[in-house]
mmCIF file with all atom_site columns, C-alpha atoms in Angstrom:
data_model
loop_
_atom_site.group_PDB
_atom_site.id
_atom_site.type_symbol
_atom_site.label_atom_id
_atom_site.label_alt_id
_atom_site.label_comp_id
_atom_site.label_asym_id
_atom_site.label_entity_id
_atom_site.label_seq_id
_atom_site.pdbx_PDB_ins_code
_atom_site.Cartn_x
_atom_site.Cartn_y
_atom_site.Cartn_z
_atom_site.occupancy
_atom_site.B_iso_or_equiv
_atom_site.pdbx_formal_charge
_atom_site.auth_seq_id
_atom_site.auth_comp_id
_atom_site.auth_asym_id
_atom_site.auth_atom_id
_atom_site.pdbx_PDB_model_num
ATOM 1   C CA . MET A 1 1   ? -13.293 -85.858 52.851 1.00 46.00 ? 705 MET A CA 1
ATOM 2   C CA . LYS A 1 2   ? -10.893 -83.795 54.866 1.00 40.00 ? 706 LYS A CA 1
ATOM 3   C CA . THR A 1 3   ? -8.184  -82.194 52.796 1.00 39.00 ? 707 THR A CA 1
ATOM 4   C CA . LYS A 1 4   ? -4.770  -81.632 54.289 1.00 36.00 ? 708 LYS A CA 1
ATOM 5   C CA . SER A 1 5   ? -3.608  -78.109 53.567 1.00 34.00 ? 709 SER A CA 1
ATOM 6   C CA . THR A 1 6   ? 0.016   -77.452 52.767 1.00 30.00 ? 710 THR A CA 1
ATOM 7   C CA . ILE A 1 7   ? 1.573   -74.026 52.516 1.00 30.00 ? 711 ILE A CA 1
ATOM 8   C CA . ALA A 1 8   ? 4.922   -73.414 50.848 1.00 30.00 ? 712 ALA A CA 1
ATOM 9   C CA . LEU A 1 9   ? 6.644   -70.119 50.236 1.00 31.00 ? 713 LEU A CA 1
ATOM 10  C CA . VAL A 1 10  ? 9.777   -69.494 48.239 1.00 31.00 ? 714 VAL A CA 1
ATOM 11  C CA . LEU A 1 11  ? 11.296  -66.084 47.771 1.00 33.00 ? 715 LEU A CA 1
ATOM 12  C CA . ALA A 1 12  ? 14.300  -65.660 45.506 1.00 32.00 ? 716 ALA A CA 1
ATOM 13  C CA . ALA A 1 13  ? 16.188  -62.603 44.442 1.00 31.00 ? 717 ALA A CA 1
ATOM 14  C CA . ILE A 1 14  ? 18.867  -62.314 41.800 1.00 28.00 ? 718 ILE A CA 1
ATOM 15  C CA . SER A 1 15  ? 20.255  -58.912 40.927 1.00 30.00 ? 719 SER A CA 1
ATOM 16  C CA . LEU A 1 16  ? 22.833  -57.298 38.696 1.00 26.00 ? 720 LEU A CA 1
ATOM 17  C CA . PHE A 1 17  ? 23.782  -53.670 39.308 1.00 27.00 ? 721 PHE A CA 1
ATOM 18  C CA . SER A 1 18  ? 26.152  -51.343 37.507 1.00 26.00 ? 722 SER A CA 1
ATOM 19  C CA . PHE A 1 19  ? 27.547  -48.577 39.709 1.00 23.00 ? 723 PHE A CA 1
ATOM 20  C CA . ASN A 1 20  ? 30.858  -47.273 38.353 1.00 26.00 ? 724 ASN A CA 1
ATOM 21  C CA . SER A 1 21  ? 31.851  -50.792 37.311 1.00 23.00 ? 725 SER A CA 1
ATOM 22  C CA . ALA A 1 22  ? 30.964  -52.206 40.745 1.00 24.00 ? 726 ALA A CA 1
ATOM 23  C CA . ASP A 1 23  ? 28.610  -55.186 40.733 1.00 23.00 ? 727 ASP A CA 1
ATOM 24  C CA . ALA A 1 24  ? 26.376  -56.552 43.460 1.00 23.00 ? 728 ALA A CA 1
ATOM 25  C CA . SER A 1 25  ? 24.431  -59.779 43.609 1.00 25.00 ? 729 SER A CA 1
ATOM 26  C CA . ILE A 1 26  ? 21.854  -61.001 46.092 1.00 28.00 ? 730 ILE A CA 1
ATOM 27  C CA . PHE A 1 27  ? 20.308  -64.403 46.551 1.00 29.00 ? 731 PHE A CA 1
ATOM 28  C CA . TYR A 1 28  ? 17.973  -65.021 49.471 1.00 30.00 ? 732 TYR A CA 1
ATOM 29  C CA . SER A 1 29  ? 15.488  -67.798 49.966 1.00 29.00 ? 733 SER A CA 1
ATOM 30  C CA . TYR A 1 30  ? 13.431  -69.302 52.735 1.00 29.00 ? 734 TYR A CA 1
ATOM 31  C CA . GLY A 1 31  ? 10.523  -71.654 52.962 1.00 30.00 ? 735 GLY A CA 1
ATOM 32  C CA . TYR A 1 32  ? 7.770   -72.676 55.322 1.00 28.00 ? 736 TYR A CA 1
ATOM 33  C CA . PHE A 1 33  ? 4.864   -75.053 55.087 1.00 27.00 ? 737 PHE A CA 1
ATOM 34  C CA . SER A 1 34  ? 2.311   -76.800 57.264 1.00 23.00 ? 738 SER A CA 1
ATOM 35  C CA . LYS A 1 35  ? 1.050   -74.663 60.141 1.00 26.00 ? 739 LYS A CA 1
ATOM 36  C CA . ASN A 1 36  ? 3.412   -71.831 59.143 1.00 29.00 ? 740 ASN A CA 1
ATOM 37  C CA . ASN A 1 37  ? 6.451   -73.521 60.674 1.00 30.00 ? 741 ASN A CA 1
ATOM 38  C CA . LEU A 1 38  ? 9.651   -72.069 59.264 1.00 31.00 ? 742 LEU A CA 1
ATOM 39  C CA . ILE A 1 39  ? 11.926  -74.817 58.012 1.00 30.00 ? 743 ILE A CA 1
ATOM 40  C CA . LYS A 1 40  ? 15.132  -75.186 56.078 1.00 34.00 ? 744 LYS A CA 1
ATOM 41  C CA . PRO A 1 41  ? 16.104  -71.505 56.075 1.00 31.00 ? 745 PRO A CA 1
ATOM 42  C CA . SER A 1 42  ? 18.940  -70.644 53.723 1.00 32.00 ? 746 SER A CA 1
ATOM 43  C CA . ALA A 1 43  ? 20.594  -67.413 52.768 1.00 30.00 ? 747 ALA A CA 1
ATOM 44  C CA . LEU A 1 44  ? 23.580  -66.398 50.699 1.00 28.00 ? 748 LEU A CA 1
ATOM 45  C CA . ILE A 1 45  ? 24.001  -62.659 50.459 1.00 26.00 ? 749 ILE A CA 1
ATOM 46  C CA . THR A 1 46  ? 26.743  -60.778 48.637 1.00 26.00 ? 750 THR A CA 1
ATOM 47  C CA . VAL A 1 47  ? 26.232  -57.034 48.628 1.00 26.00 ? 751 VAL A CA 1
ATOM 48  C CA . ARG A 1 48  ? 28.650  -54.352 47.535 1.00 28.00 ? 752 ARG A CA 1
ATOM 49  C CA . GLN A 1 49  ? 26.082  -51.650 46.870 1.00 31.00 ? 753 GLN A CA 1
ATOM 50  C CA . PRO A 1 50  ? 22.718  -50.816 48.480 1.00 31.00 ? 754 PRO A CA 1
ATOM 51  C CA . VAL A 1 51  ? 19.440  -51.705 46.810 1.00 42.00 ? 755 VAL A CA 1
ATOM 52  C CA . SER A 1 52  ? 17.867  -48.425 45.724 1.00 46.00 ? 756 SER A CA 1
ATOM 53  C CA . LEU A 1 53  ? 15.670  -47.382 42.843 1.00 51.00 ? 757 LEU A CA 1
ATOM 54  C CA . ASN A 1 54  ? 17.515  -44.052 42.722 1.00 48.00 ? 758 ASN A CA 1
ATOM 55  C CA . LYS A 1 55  ? 20.548  -45.794 41.228 1.00 44.00 ? 759 LYS A CA 1
ATOM 56  C CA . LYS A 1 56  ? 21.096  -46.733 37.606 1.00 42.00 ? 760 LYS A CA 1
ATOM 57  C CA . ILE A 1 57  ? 20.098  -50.381 37.432 1.00 39.00 ? 761 ILE A CA 1
ATOM 58  C CA . ALA A 1 58  ? 21.090  -52.706 34.617 1.00 40.00 ? 762 ALA A CA 1
ATOM 59  C CA . SER A 1 59  ? 18.609  -55.369 35.682 1.00 44.00 ? 763 SER A CA 1
ATOM 60  C CA . TYR A 1 60  ? 17.130  -56.573 38.958 1.00 43.00 ? 764 TYR A CA 1
ATOM 61  C CA . THR A 1 61  ? 14.532  -59.279 38.956 1.00 49.00 ? 765 THR A CA 1
ATOM 62  C CA . PRO A 1 62  ? 13.462  -60.995 42.192 1.00 54.00 ? 766 PRO A CA 1
ATOM 63  C CA . SER A 1 63  ? 10.692  -63.579 42.131 1.00 53.00 ? 767 SER A CA 1
ATOM 64  C CA . SER A 1 64  ? 8.466   -65.150 44.728 1.00 55.00 ? 768 SER A CA 1
ATOM 65  C CA . SER A 1 65  ? 5.809   -67.821 44.814 1.00 52.00 ? 769 SER A CA 1
ATOM 66  C CA . ILE A 1 66  ? 3.451   -69.414 47.299 1.00 47.00 ? 770 ILE A CA 1
ATOM 67  C CA . ILE A 1 67  ? 1.294   -72.523 47.287 1.00 45.00 ? 771 ILE A CA 1
ATOM 68  C CA . ASN A 1 68  ? -1.730  -72.483 49.570 1.00 47.00 ? 772 ASN A CA 1
ATOM 69  C CA . SER A 1 69  ? -2.950  -76.013 48.918 1.00 35.00 ? 773 SER A CA 1
ATOM 70  C CA . ASN A 1 70  ? -2.067  -79.246 47.198 1.00 31.00 ? 774 ASN A CA 1
ATOM 71  C CA . THR A 1 71  ? -1.753  -78.565 43.489 1.00 33.00 ? 775 THR A CA 1
ATOM 72  C CA . ALA A 1 72  ? -4.379  -79.984 41.173 1.00 33.00 ? 776 ALA A CA 1
ATOM 73  C CA . ASN A 1 73  ? -4.563  -80.372 37.425 1.00 36.00 ? 777 ASN A CA 1
ATOM 74  C CA . PRO A 1 74  ? -3.828  -77.325 35.265 1.00 35.00 ? 778 PRO A CA 1
ATOM 75  C CA . SER A 1 75  ? -6.836  -75.114 34.619 1.00 38.00 ? 779 SER A CA 1
ATOM 76  C CA . ASN A 1 76  ? -8.799  -75.518 31.424 1.00 34.00 ? 780 ASN A CA 1
ATOM 77  C CA . THR A 1 77  ? -9.083  -71.757 31.006 1.00 33.00 ? 781 THR A CA 1
ATOM 78  C CA . SER A 1 78  ? -9.580  -70.874 27.355 1.00 29.00 ? 782 SER A CA 1
ATOM 79  C CA . GLN A 1 79  ? -8.490  -67.771 25.481 1.00 36.00 ? 783 GLN A CA 1
ATOM 80  C CA . ILE A 1 80  ? -6.796  -64.819 27.136 1.00 42.00 ? 784 ILE A CA 1
ATOM 81  C CA . GLN A 1 81  ? -9.147  -62.000 28.048 1.00 46.00 ? 785 GLN A CA 1
ATOM 82  C CA . THR A 1 82  ? -8.332  -58.658 26.488 1.00 43.00 ? 786 THR A CA 1
ATOM 83  C CA . SER A 1 83  ? -8.497  -55.808 28.951 1.00 51.00 ? 787 SER A CA 1
ATOM 84  C CA . ALA A 1 84  ? -8.856  -52.082 28.418 1.00 56.00 ? 788 ALA A CA 1
ATOM 85  C CA . VAL A 1 85  ? -7.215  -51.479 31.793 1.00 76.00 ? 789 VAL A CA 1
ATOM 86  C CA . LEU A 1 86  ? -3.770  -52.309 30.403 1.00 93.00 ? 790 LEU A CA 1
ATOM 87  C CA . SER A 1 87  ? -1.314  -49.788 29.018 1.00 95.00 ? 791 SER A CA 1
ATOM 88  C CA . GLN A 1 88  ? 0.408   -50.654 25.748 1.00 95.00 ? 792 GLN A CA 1
ATOM 89  C CA . GLU A 1 89  ? 3.545   -51.750 27.619 1.00 97.00 ? 793 GLU A CA 1
ATOM 90  C CA . GLU A 1 90  ? 1.475   -53.954 29.902 1.00 97.00 ? 794 GLU A CA 1
ATOM 91  C CA . LYS A 1 91  ? -0.334  -55.516 26.936 1.00 97.00 ? 795 LYS A CA 1
ATOM 92  C CA . THR A 1 92  ? 3.036   -56.230 25.333 1.00 97.00 ? 796 THR A CA 1
ATOM 93  C CA . LEU A 1 93  ? 4.257   -57.930 28.490 1.00 98.00 ? 797 LEU A CA 1
ATOM 94  C CA . VAL A 1 94  ? 1.173   -60.159 28.716 1.00 98.00 ? 798 VAL A CA 1
ATOM 95  C CA . GLU A 1 95  ? 1.581   -61.105 25.053 1.00 97.00 ? 799 GLU A CA 1
ATOM 96  C CA . LEU A 1 96  ? 5.233   -62.011 25.638 1.00 98.00 ? 800 LEU A CA 1
ATOM 97  C CA . VAL A 1 97  ? 4.346   -64.132 28.666 1.00 98.00 ? 801 VAL A CA 1
ATOM 98  C CA . ASN A 1 98  ? 1.637   -66.021 26.788 1.00 98.00 ? 802 ASN A CA 1
ATOM 99  C CA . LYS A 1 99  ? 3.896   -66.580 23.778 1.00 98.00 ? 803 LYS A CA 1
ATOM 100 C CA . GLU A 1 100 ? 6.388   -68.248 26.116 1.00 98.00 ? 804 GLU A CA 1
ATOM 101 C CA . ARG A 1 101 ? 3.614   -70.422 27.531 1.00 98.00 ? 805 ARG A CA 1
ATOM 102 C CA . GLU A 1 102 ? 2.379   -71.320 24.052 1.00 98.00 ? 806 GLU A CA 1
ATOM 103 C CA . LYS A 1 103 ? 5.893   -72.393 23.052 1.00 98.00 ? 807 LYS A CA 1
ATOM 104 C CA . ASN A 1 104 ? 5.873   -74.734 26.033 1.00 98.00 ? 808 ASN A CA 1
ATOM 105 C CA . ASN A 1 105 ? 2.403   -76.167 25.283 1.00 98.00 ? 809 ASN A CA 1
ATOM 106 C CA . LEU A 1 106 ? 0.793   -74.342 28.190 1.00 98.00 ? 810 LEU A CA 1
ATOM 107 C CA . LEU A 1 107 ? -2.543  -72.568 28.277 1.00 98.00 ? 811 LEU A CA 1
ATOM 108 C CA . PRO A 1 108 ? -2.483  -68.760 28.091 1.00 98.00 ? 812 PRO A CA 1
ATOM 109 C CA . LEU A 1 109 ? -3.040  -66.727 31.229 1.00 98.00 ? 813 LEU A CA 1
ATOM 110 C CA . GLN A 1 110 ? -6.171  -64.627 31.502 1.00 97.00 ? 814 GLN A CA 1
ATOM 111 C CA . VAL A 1 111 ? -5.742  -60.977 32.410 1.00 97.00 ? 815 VAL A CA 1
ATOM 112 C CA . ASP A 1 112 ? -7.452  -60.246 35.712 1.00 96.00 ? 816 ASP A CA 1
ATOM 113 C CA . GLU A 1 113 ? -8.404  -56.574 36.114 1.00 95.00 ? 817 GLU A CA 1
ATOM 114 C CA . ASN A 1 114 ? -8.246  -56.573 39.909 1.00 96.00 ? 818 ASN A CA 1
ATOM 115 C CA . LEU A 1 115 ? -4.908  -58.371 39.857 1.00 96.00 ? 819 LEU A CA 1
ATOM 116 C CA . CYS A 1 116 ? -3.592  -55.711 37.465 1.00 97.00 ? 820 CYS A CA 1
ATOM 117 C CA . LYS A 1 117 ? -4.671  -52.986 39.876 1.00 96.00 ? 821 LYS A CA 1
ATOM 118 C CA . VAL A 1 118 ? -2.738  -54.638 42.694 1.00 96.00 ? 822 VAL A CA 1
ATOM 119 C CA . ALA A 1 119 ? 0.338   -55.162 40.494 1.00 96.00 ? 823 ALA A CA 1
ATOM 120 C CA . ARG A 1 120 ? 0.313   -51.522 39.413 1.00 97.00 ? 824 ARG A CA 1
ATOM 121 C CA . LEU A 1 121 ? -0.153  -50.359 42.990 1.00 97.00 ? 825 LEU A CA 1
ATOM 122 C CA . LYS A 1 122 ? 2.869   -52.447 44.042 1.00 95.00 ? 826 LYS A CA 1
ATOM 123 C CA . ALA A 1 123 ? 4.974   -50.937 41.249 1.00 96.00 ? 827 ALA A CA 1
ATOM 124 C CA . GLU A 1 124 ? 3.916   -47.423 42.271 1.00 97.00 ? 828 GLU A CA 1
ATOM 125 C CA . ASP A 1 125 ? 4.646   -48.221 45.914 1.00 97.00 ? 829 ASP A CA 1
ATOM 126 C CA . MET A 1 126 ? 8.206   -49.295 45.076 1.00 95.00 ? 830 MET A CA 1
ATOM 127 C CA . ARG A 1 127 ? 8.767   -46.176 43.005 1.00 96.00 ? 831 ARG A CA 1
ATOM 128 C CA . ASP A 1 128 ? 7.250   -43.724 45.470 1.00 97.00 ? 832 ASP A CA 1
ATOM 129 C CA . ASN A 1 129 ? 8.967   -45.218 48.521 1.00 96.00 ? 833 ASN A CA 1
ATOM 130 C CA . ASP A 1 130 ? 12.310  -45.970 46.858 1.00 94.00 ? 834 ASP A CA 1
ATOM 131 C CA . TYR A 1 131 ? 12.589  -49.682 47.592 1.00 91.00 ? 835 TYR A CA 1
ATOM 132 C CA . PHE A 1 132 ? 12.831  -52.815 45.507 1.00 90.00 ? 836 PHE A CA 1
ATOM 133 C CA . SER A 1 133 ? 11.636  -55.903 47.301 1.00 90.00 ? 837 SER A CA 1
ATOM 134 C CA . HIS A 1 134 ? 8.813   -58.396 47.534 1.00 89.00 ? 838 HIS A CA 1
ATOM 135 C CA . ILE A 1 135 ? 8.138   -57.026 51.006 1.00 91.00 ? 839 ILE A CA 1
ATOM 136 C CA . SER A 1 136 ? 6.410   -53.643 50.965 1.00 93.00 ? 840 SER A CA 1
ATOM 137 C CA . PRO A 1 137 ? 6.759   -51.309 53.965 1.00 95.00 ? 841 PRO A CA 1
ATOM 138 C CA . ASN A 1 138 ? 3.086   -50.450 53.447 1.00 96.00 ? 842 ASN A CA 1
ATOM 139 C CA . TYR A 1 139 ? 1.471   -53.717 52.332 1.00 95.00 ? 843 TYR A CA 1
ATOM 140 C CA . GLY A 1 140 ? 3.746   -56.497 53.566 1.00 93.00 ? 844 GLY A CA 1
ATOM 141 C CA . SER A 1 141 ? 4.386   -59.546 51.383 1.00 90.00 ? 845 SER A CA 1
ATOM 142 C CA . PRO A 1 142 ? 2.749   -59.994 47.963 1.00 90.00 ? 846 PRO A CA 1
ATOM 143 C CA . PHE A 1 143 ? 0.390   -62.470 49.581 1.00 89.00 ? 847 PHE A CA 1
ATOM 144 C CA . ASP A 1 144 ? -0.533  -60.071 52.374 1.00 91.00 ? 848 ASP A CA 1
ATOM 145 C CA . MET A 1 145 ? -1.288  -57.545 49.651 1.00 93.00 ? 849 MET A CA 1
ATOM 146 C CA . LEU A 1 146 ? -3.481  -59.947 47.680 1.00 93.00 ? 850 LEU A CA 1
ATOM 147 C CA . LYS A 1 147 ? -5.436  -60.721 50.826 1.00 92.00 ? 851 LYS A CA 1
ATOM 148 C CA . LYS A 1 148 ? -5.797  -57.022 51.683 1.00 95.00 ? 852 LYS A CA 1
ATOM 149 C CA . PHE A 1 149 ? -7.348  -56.307 48.285 1.00 96.00 ? 853 PHE A CA 1
ATOM 150 C CA . GLY A 1 150 ? -9.653  -59.316 48.314 1.00 95.00 ? 854 GLY A CA 1
ATOM 151 C CA . ILE A 1 151 ? -7.877  -61.494 45.745 1.00 93.00 ? 855 ILE A CA 1
ATOM 152 C CA . ASN A 1 152 ? -8.720  -65.154 46.357 1.00 91.00 ? 856 ASN A CA 1
ATOM 153 C CA . TYR A 1 153 ? -6.265  -67.801 45.172 1.00 89.00 ? 857 TYR A CA 1
ATOM 154 C CA . TYR A 1 154 ? -4.962  -71.334 45.707 1.00 88.00 ? 858 TYR A CA 1
ATOM 155 C CA . MET A 1 155 ? -1.536  -70.500 44.330 1.00 89.00 ? 859 MET A CA 1
ATOM 156 C CA . ALA A 1 156 ? 0.158   -67.167 43.758 1.00 90.00 ? 860 ALA A CA 1
ATOM 157 C CA . GLY A 1 157 ? 3.488   -65.859 42.545 1.00 90.00 ? 861 GLY A CA 1
ATOM 158 C CA . GLU A 1 158 ? 5.186   -62.523 41.956 1.00 92.00 ? 862 GLU A CA 1
ATOM 159 C CA . ASN A 1 159 ? 7.966   -61.400 39.622 1.00 93.00 ? 863 ASN A CA 1
ATOM 160 C CA . ILE A 1 160 ? 9.431   -57.904 39.875 1.00 92.00 ? 864 ILE A CA 1
ATOM 161 C CA . ALA A 1 161 ? 11.957  -56.270 37.590 1.00 92.00 ? 865 ALA A CA 1
ATOM 162 C CA . VAL A 1 162 ? 13.580  -52.947 36.793 1.00 92.00 ? 866 VAL A CA 1
ATOM 163 C CA . ASN A 1 163 ? 14.925  -52.335 33.314 1.00 92.00 ? 867 ASN A CA 1
ATOM 164 C CA . SER A 1 164 ? 15.054  -49.800 30.496 1.00 93.00 ? 868 SER A CA 1
ATOM 165 C CA . ASN A 1 165 ? 12.081  -51.240 28.577 1.00 94.00 ? 869 ASN A CA 1
ATOM 166 C CA . VAL A 1 166 ? 9.507   -54.007 28.679 1.00 96.00 ? 870 VAL A CA 1
ATOM 167 C CA . ILE A 1 167 ? 11.277  -56.287 26.158 1.00 95.00 ? 871 ILE A CA 1
ATOM 168 C CA . LYS A 1 168 ? 14.521  -56.282 28.135 1.00 93.00 ? 872 LYS A CA 1
ATOM 169 C CA . ALA A 1 169 ? 12.617  -56.742 31.387 1.00 93.00 ? 873 ALA A CA 1
ATOM 170 C CA . HIS A 1 170 ? 10.801  -59.790 30.011 1.00 95.00 ? 874 HIS A CA 1
ATOM 171 C CA . TYR A 1 171 ? 13.927  -61.503 28.723 1.00 93.00 ? 875 TYR A CA 1
ATOM 172 C CA . SER A 1 172 ? 15.805  -60.808 31.955 1.00 91.00 ? 876 SER A CA 1
ATOM 173 C CA . LEU A 1 173 ? 12.996  -62.644 33.735 1.00 91.00 ? 877 LEU A CA 1
ATOM 174 C CA . MET A 1 174 ? 13.050  -65.521 31.260 1.00 92.00 ? 878 MET A CA 1
ATOM 175 C CA . ASN A 1 175 ? 16.819  -65.872 31.722 1.00 90.00 ? 879 ASN A CA 1
ATOM 176 C CA . SER A 1 176 ? 16.366  -66.381 35.473 1.00 88.00 ? 880 SER A CA 1
ATOM 177 C CA . GLU A 1 177 ? 15.292  -69.844 36.617 1.00 86.00 ? 881 GLU A CA 1
ATOM 178 C CA . GLY A 1 178 ? 12.956  -68.706 39.398 1.00 86.00 ? 882 GLY A CA 1
ATOM 179 C CA . HIS A 1 179 ? 11.181  -66.081 37.321 1.00 89.00 ? 883 HIS A CA 1
ATOM 180 C CA . ARG A 1 180 ? 10.913  -68.379 34.330 1.00 91.00 ? 884 ARG A CA 1
ATOM 181 C CA . ALA A 1 181 ? 9.318   -70.987 36.602 1.00 90.00 ? 885 ALA A CA 1
ATOM 182 C CA . ASN A 1 182 ? 6.611   -68.499 37.578 1.00 92.00 ? 886 ASN A CA 1
ATOM 183 C CA . ILE A 1 183 ? 5.954   -67.548 33.949 1.00 94.00 ? 887 ILE A CA 1
ATOM 184 C CA . LEU A 1 184 ? 5.776   -71.193 32.855 1.00 94.00 ? 888 LEU A CA 1
ATOM 185 C CA . ASN A 1 185 ? 3.952   -72.578 35.884 1.00 93.00 ? 889 ASN A CA 1
ATOM 186 C CA . PRO A 1 186 ? 1.260   -74.864 34.392 1.00 94.00 ? 890 PRO A CA 1
ATOM 187 C CA . TYR A 1 187 ? -1.107  -74.348 37.325 1.00 92.00 ? 891 TYR A CA 1
ATOM 188 C CA . TYR A 1 188 ? -1.494  -70.579 37.122 1.00 93.00 ? 892 TYR A CA 1
ATOM 189 C CA . ASN A 1 189 ? -4.496  -69.415 35.123 1.00 96.00 ? 893 ASN A CA 1
ATOM 190 C CA . LYS A 1 190 ? -4.558  -65.639 35.700 1.00 97.00 ? 894 LYS A CA 1
ATOM 191 C CA . ILE A 1 191 ? -2.084  -62.785 35.486 1.00 97.00 ? 895 ILE A CA 1
ATOM 192 C CA . GLY A 1 192 ? -1.969  -59.167 36.549 1.00 97.00 ? 896 GLY A CA 1
ATOM 193 C CA . VAL A 1 193 ? 0.778   -56.826 35.398 1.00 98.00 ? 897 VAL A CA 1
ATOM 194 C CA . GLY A 1 194 ? 1.748   -53.343 36.449 1.00 97.00 ? 898 GLY A CA 1
ATOM 195 C CA . ILE A 1 195 ? 4.364   -51.161 34.772 1.00 97.00 ? 899 ILE A CA 1
ATOM 196 C CA . VAL A 1 196 ? 5.306   -47.643 35.857 1.00 97.00 ? 900 VAL A CA 1
ATOM 197 C CA . LYS A 1 197 ? 8.112   -45.265 34.951 1.00 96.00 ? 901 LYS A CA 1
ATOM 198 C CA . ASN A 1 198 ? 10.855  -44.849 37.510 1.00 93.00 ? 902 ASN A CA 1
ATOM 199 C CA . LYS A 1 199 ? 11.359  -41.446 39.131 1.00 94.00 ? 903 LYS A CA 1
ATOM 200 C CA . GLN A 1 200 ? 14.123  -40.539 36.703 1.00 92.00 ? 904 GLN A CA 1
ATOM 201 C CA . GLY A 1 201 ? 11.950  -41.375 33.702 1.00 92.00 ? 905 GLY A CA 1
ATOM 202 C CA . ASN A 1 202 ? 14.698  -43.454 32.088 1.00 92.00 ? 906 ASN A CA 1
ATOM 203 C CA . GLY A 1 203 ? 13.409  -46.910 32.963 1.00 94.00 ? 907 GLY A CA 1
ATOM 204 C CA . ILE A 1 204 ? 10.431  -48.947 34.109 1.00 95.00 ? 908 ILE A CA 1
ATOM 205 C CA . ILE A 1 205 ? 9.409   -50.880 37.204 1.00 95.00 ? 909 ILE A CA 1
ATOM 206 C CA . VAL A 1 206 ? 7.606   -54.132 36.386 1.00 95.00 ? 910 VAL A CA 1
ATOM 207 C CA . VAL A 1 207 ? 5.386   -56.276 38.595 1.00 95.00 ? 911 VAL A CA 1
ATOM 208 C CA . GLU A 1 208 ? 3.875   -59.569 37.434 1.00 95.00 ? 912 GLU A CA 1
ATOM 209 C CA . LEU A 1 209 ? 1.346   -61.321 39.681 1.00 94.00 ? 913 LEU A CA 1
ATOM 210 C CA . PHE A 1 210 ? 0.227   -64.872 38.913 1.00 93.00 ? 914 PHE A CA 1
ATOM 211 C CA . ILE A 1 211 ? -2.574  -66.826 40.544 1.00 92.00 ? 915 ILE A CA 1
ATOM 212 C CA . LYS A 1 212 ? -4.529  -70.032 40.288 1.00 91.00 ? 916 LYS A CA 1
ATOM 213 C CA . ASP A 1 213 ? -8.019  -69.226 41.524 1.00 88.00 ? 917 ASP A CA 1
#
């Protein structure tokens, strides 16, 4: 039976900056599906300050997601896998994510070691190259990056955030509709997280990668 493949991509960015009482907000989205044809582009951009990790950031949490095929039933994955590859902050973030899923009667996400490596590499890339975006100057989109590092998936999503600590980063994500949707997506069954200190050492850069494999 021939299966029709559908591809959909949604990127969303919502930001709140504090630069001498000046605020900036960004929302940008676009989508394409079926043979990579770009359709229904939309953009609303309001910028009063540049996006830079060298600035003091109150919170900045873009999200992105992609669907590579028709969605099926949620995975029957059992208990979360504990992983020695995670730092304490990363373990805390995974626990917070799975508590949110439990509260919404969703199965916990399993920690995927290779996915964590990619997430951490993305966080380091943003820090080292002073950018904050789903699109890396070195690796391309999150989905290009997953492909480059051999991560197979049917669905994938990315949340990124900058904040002073992991608790604040998590709740800033949960208070944003797009990021919350990634965290509570019933079809994802694996997660990879990467957290690194910013260059100034006064905050963290967070990357969450979600997949259904």
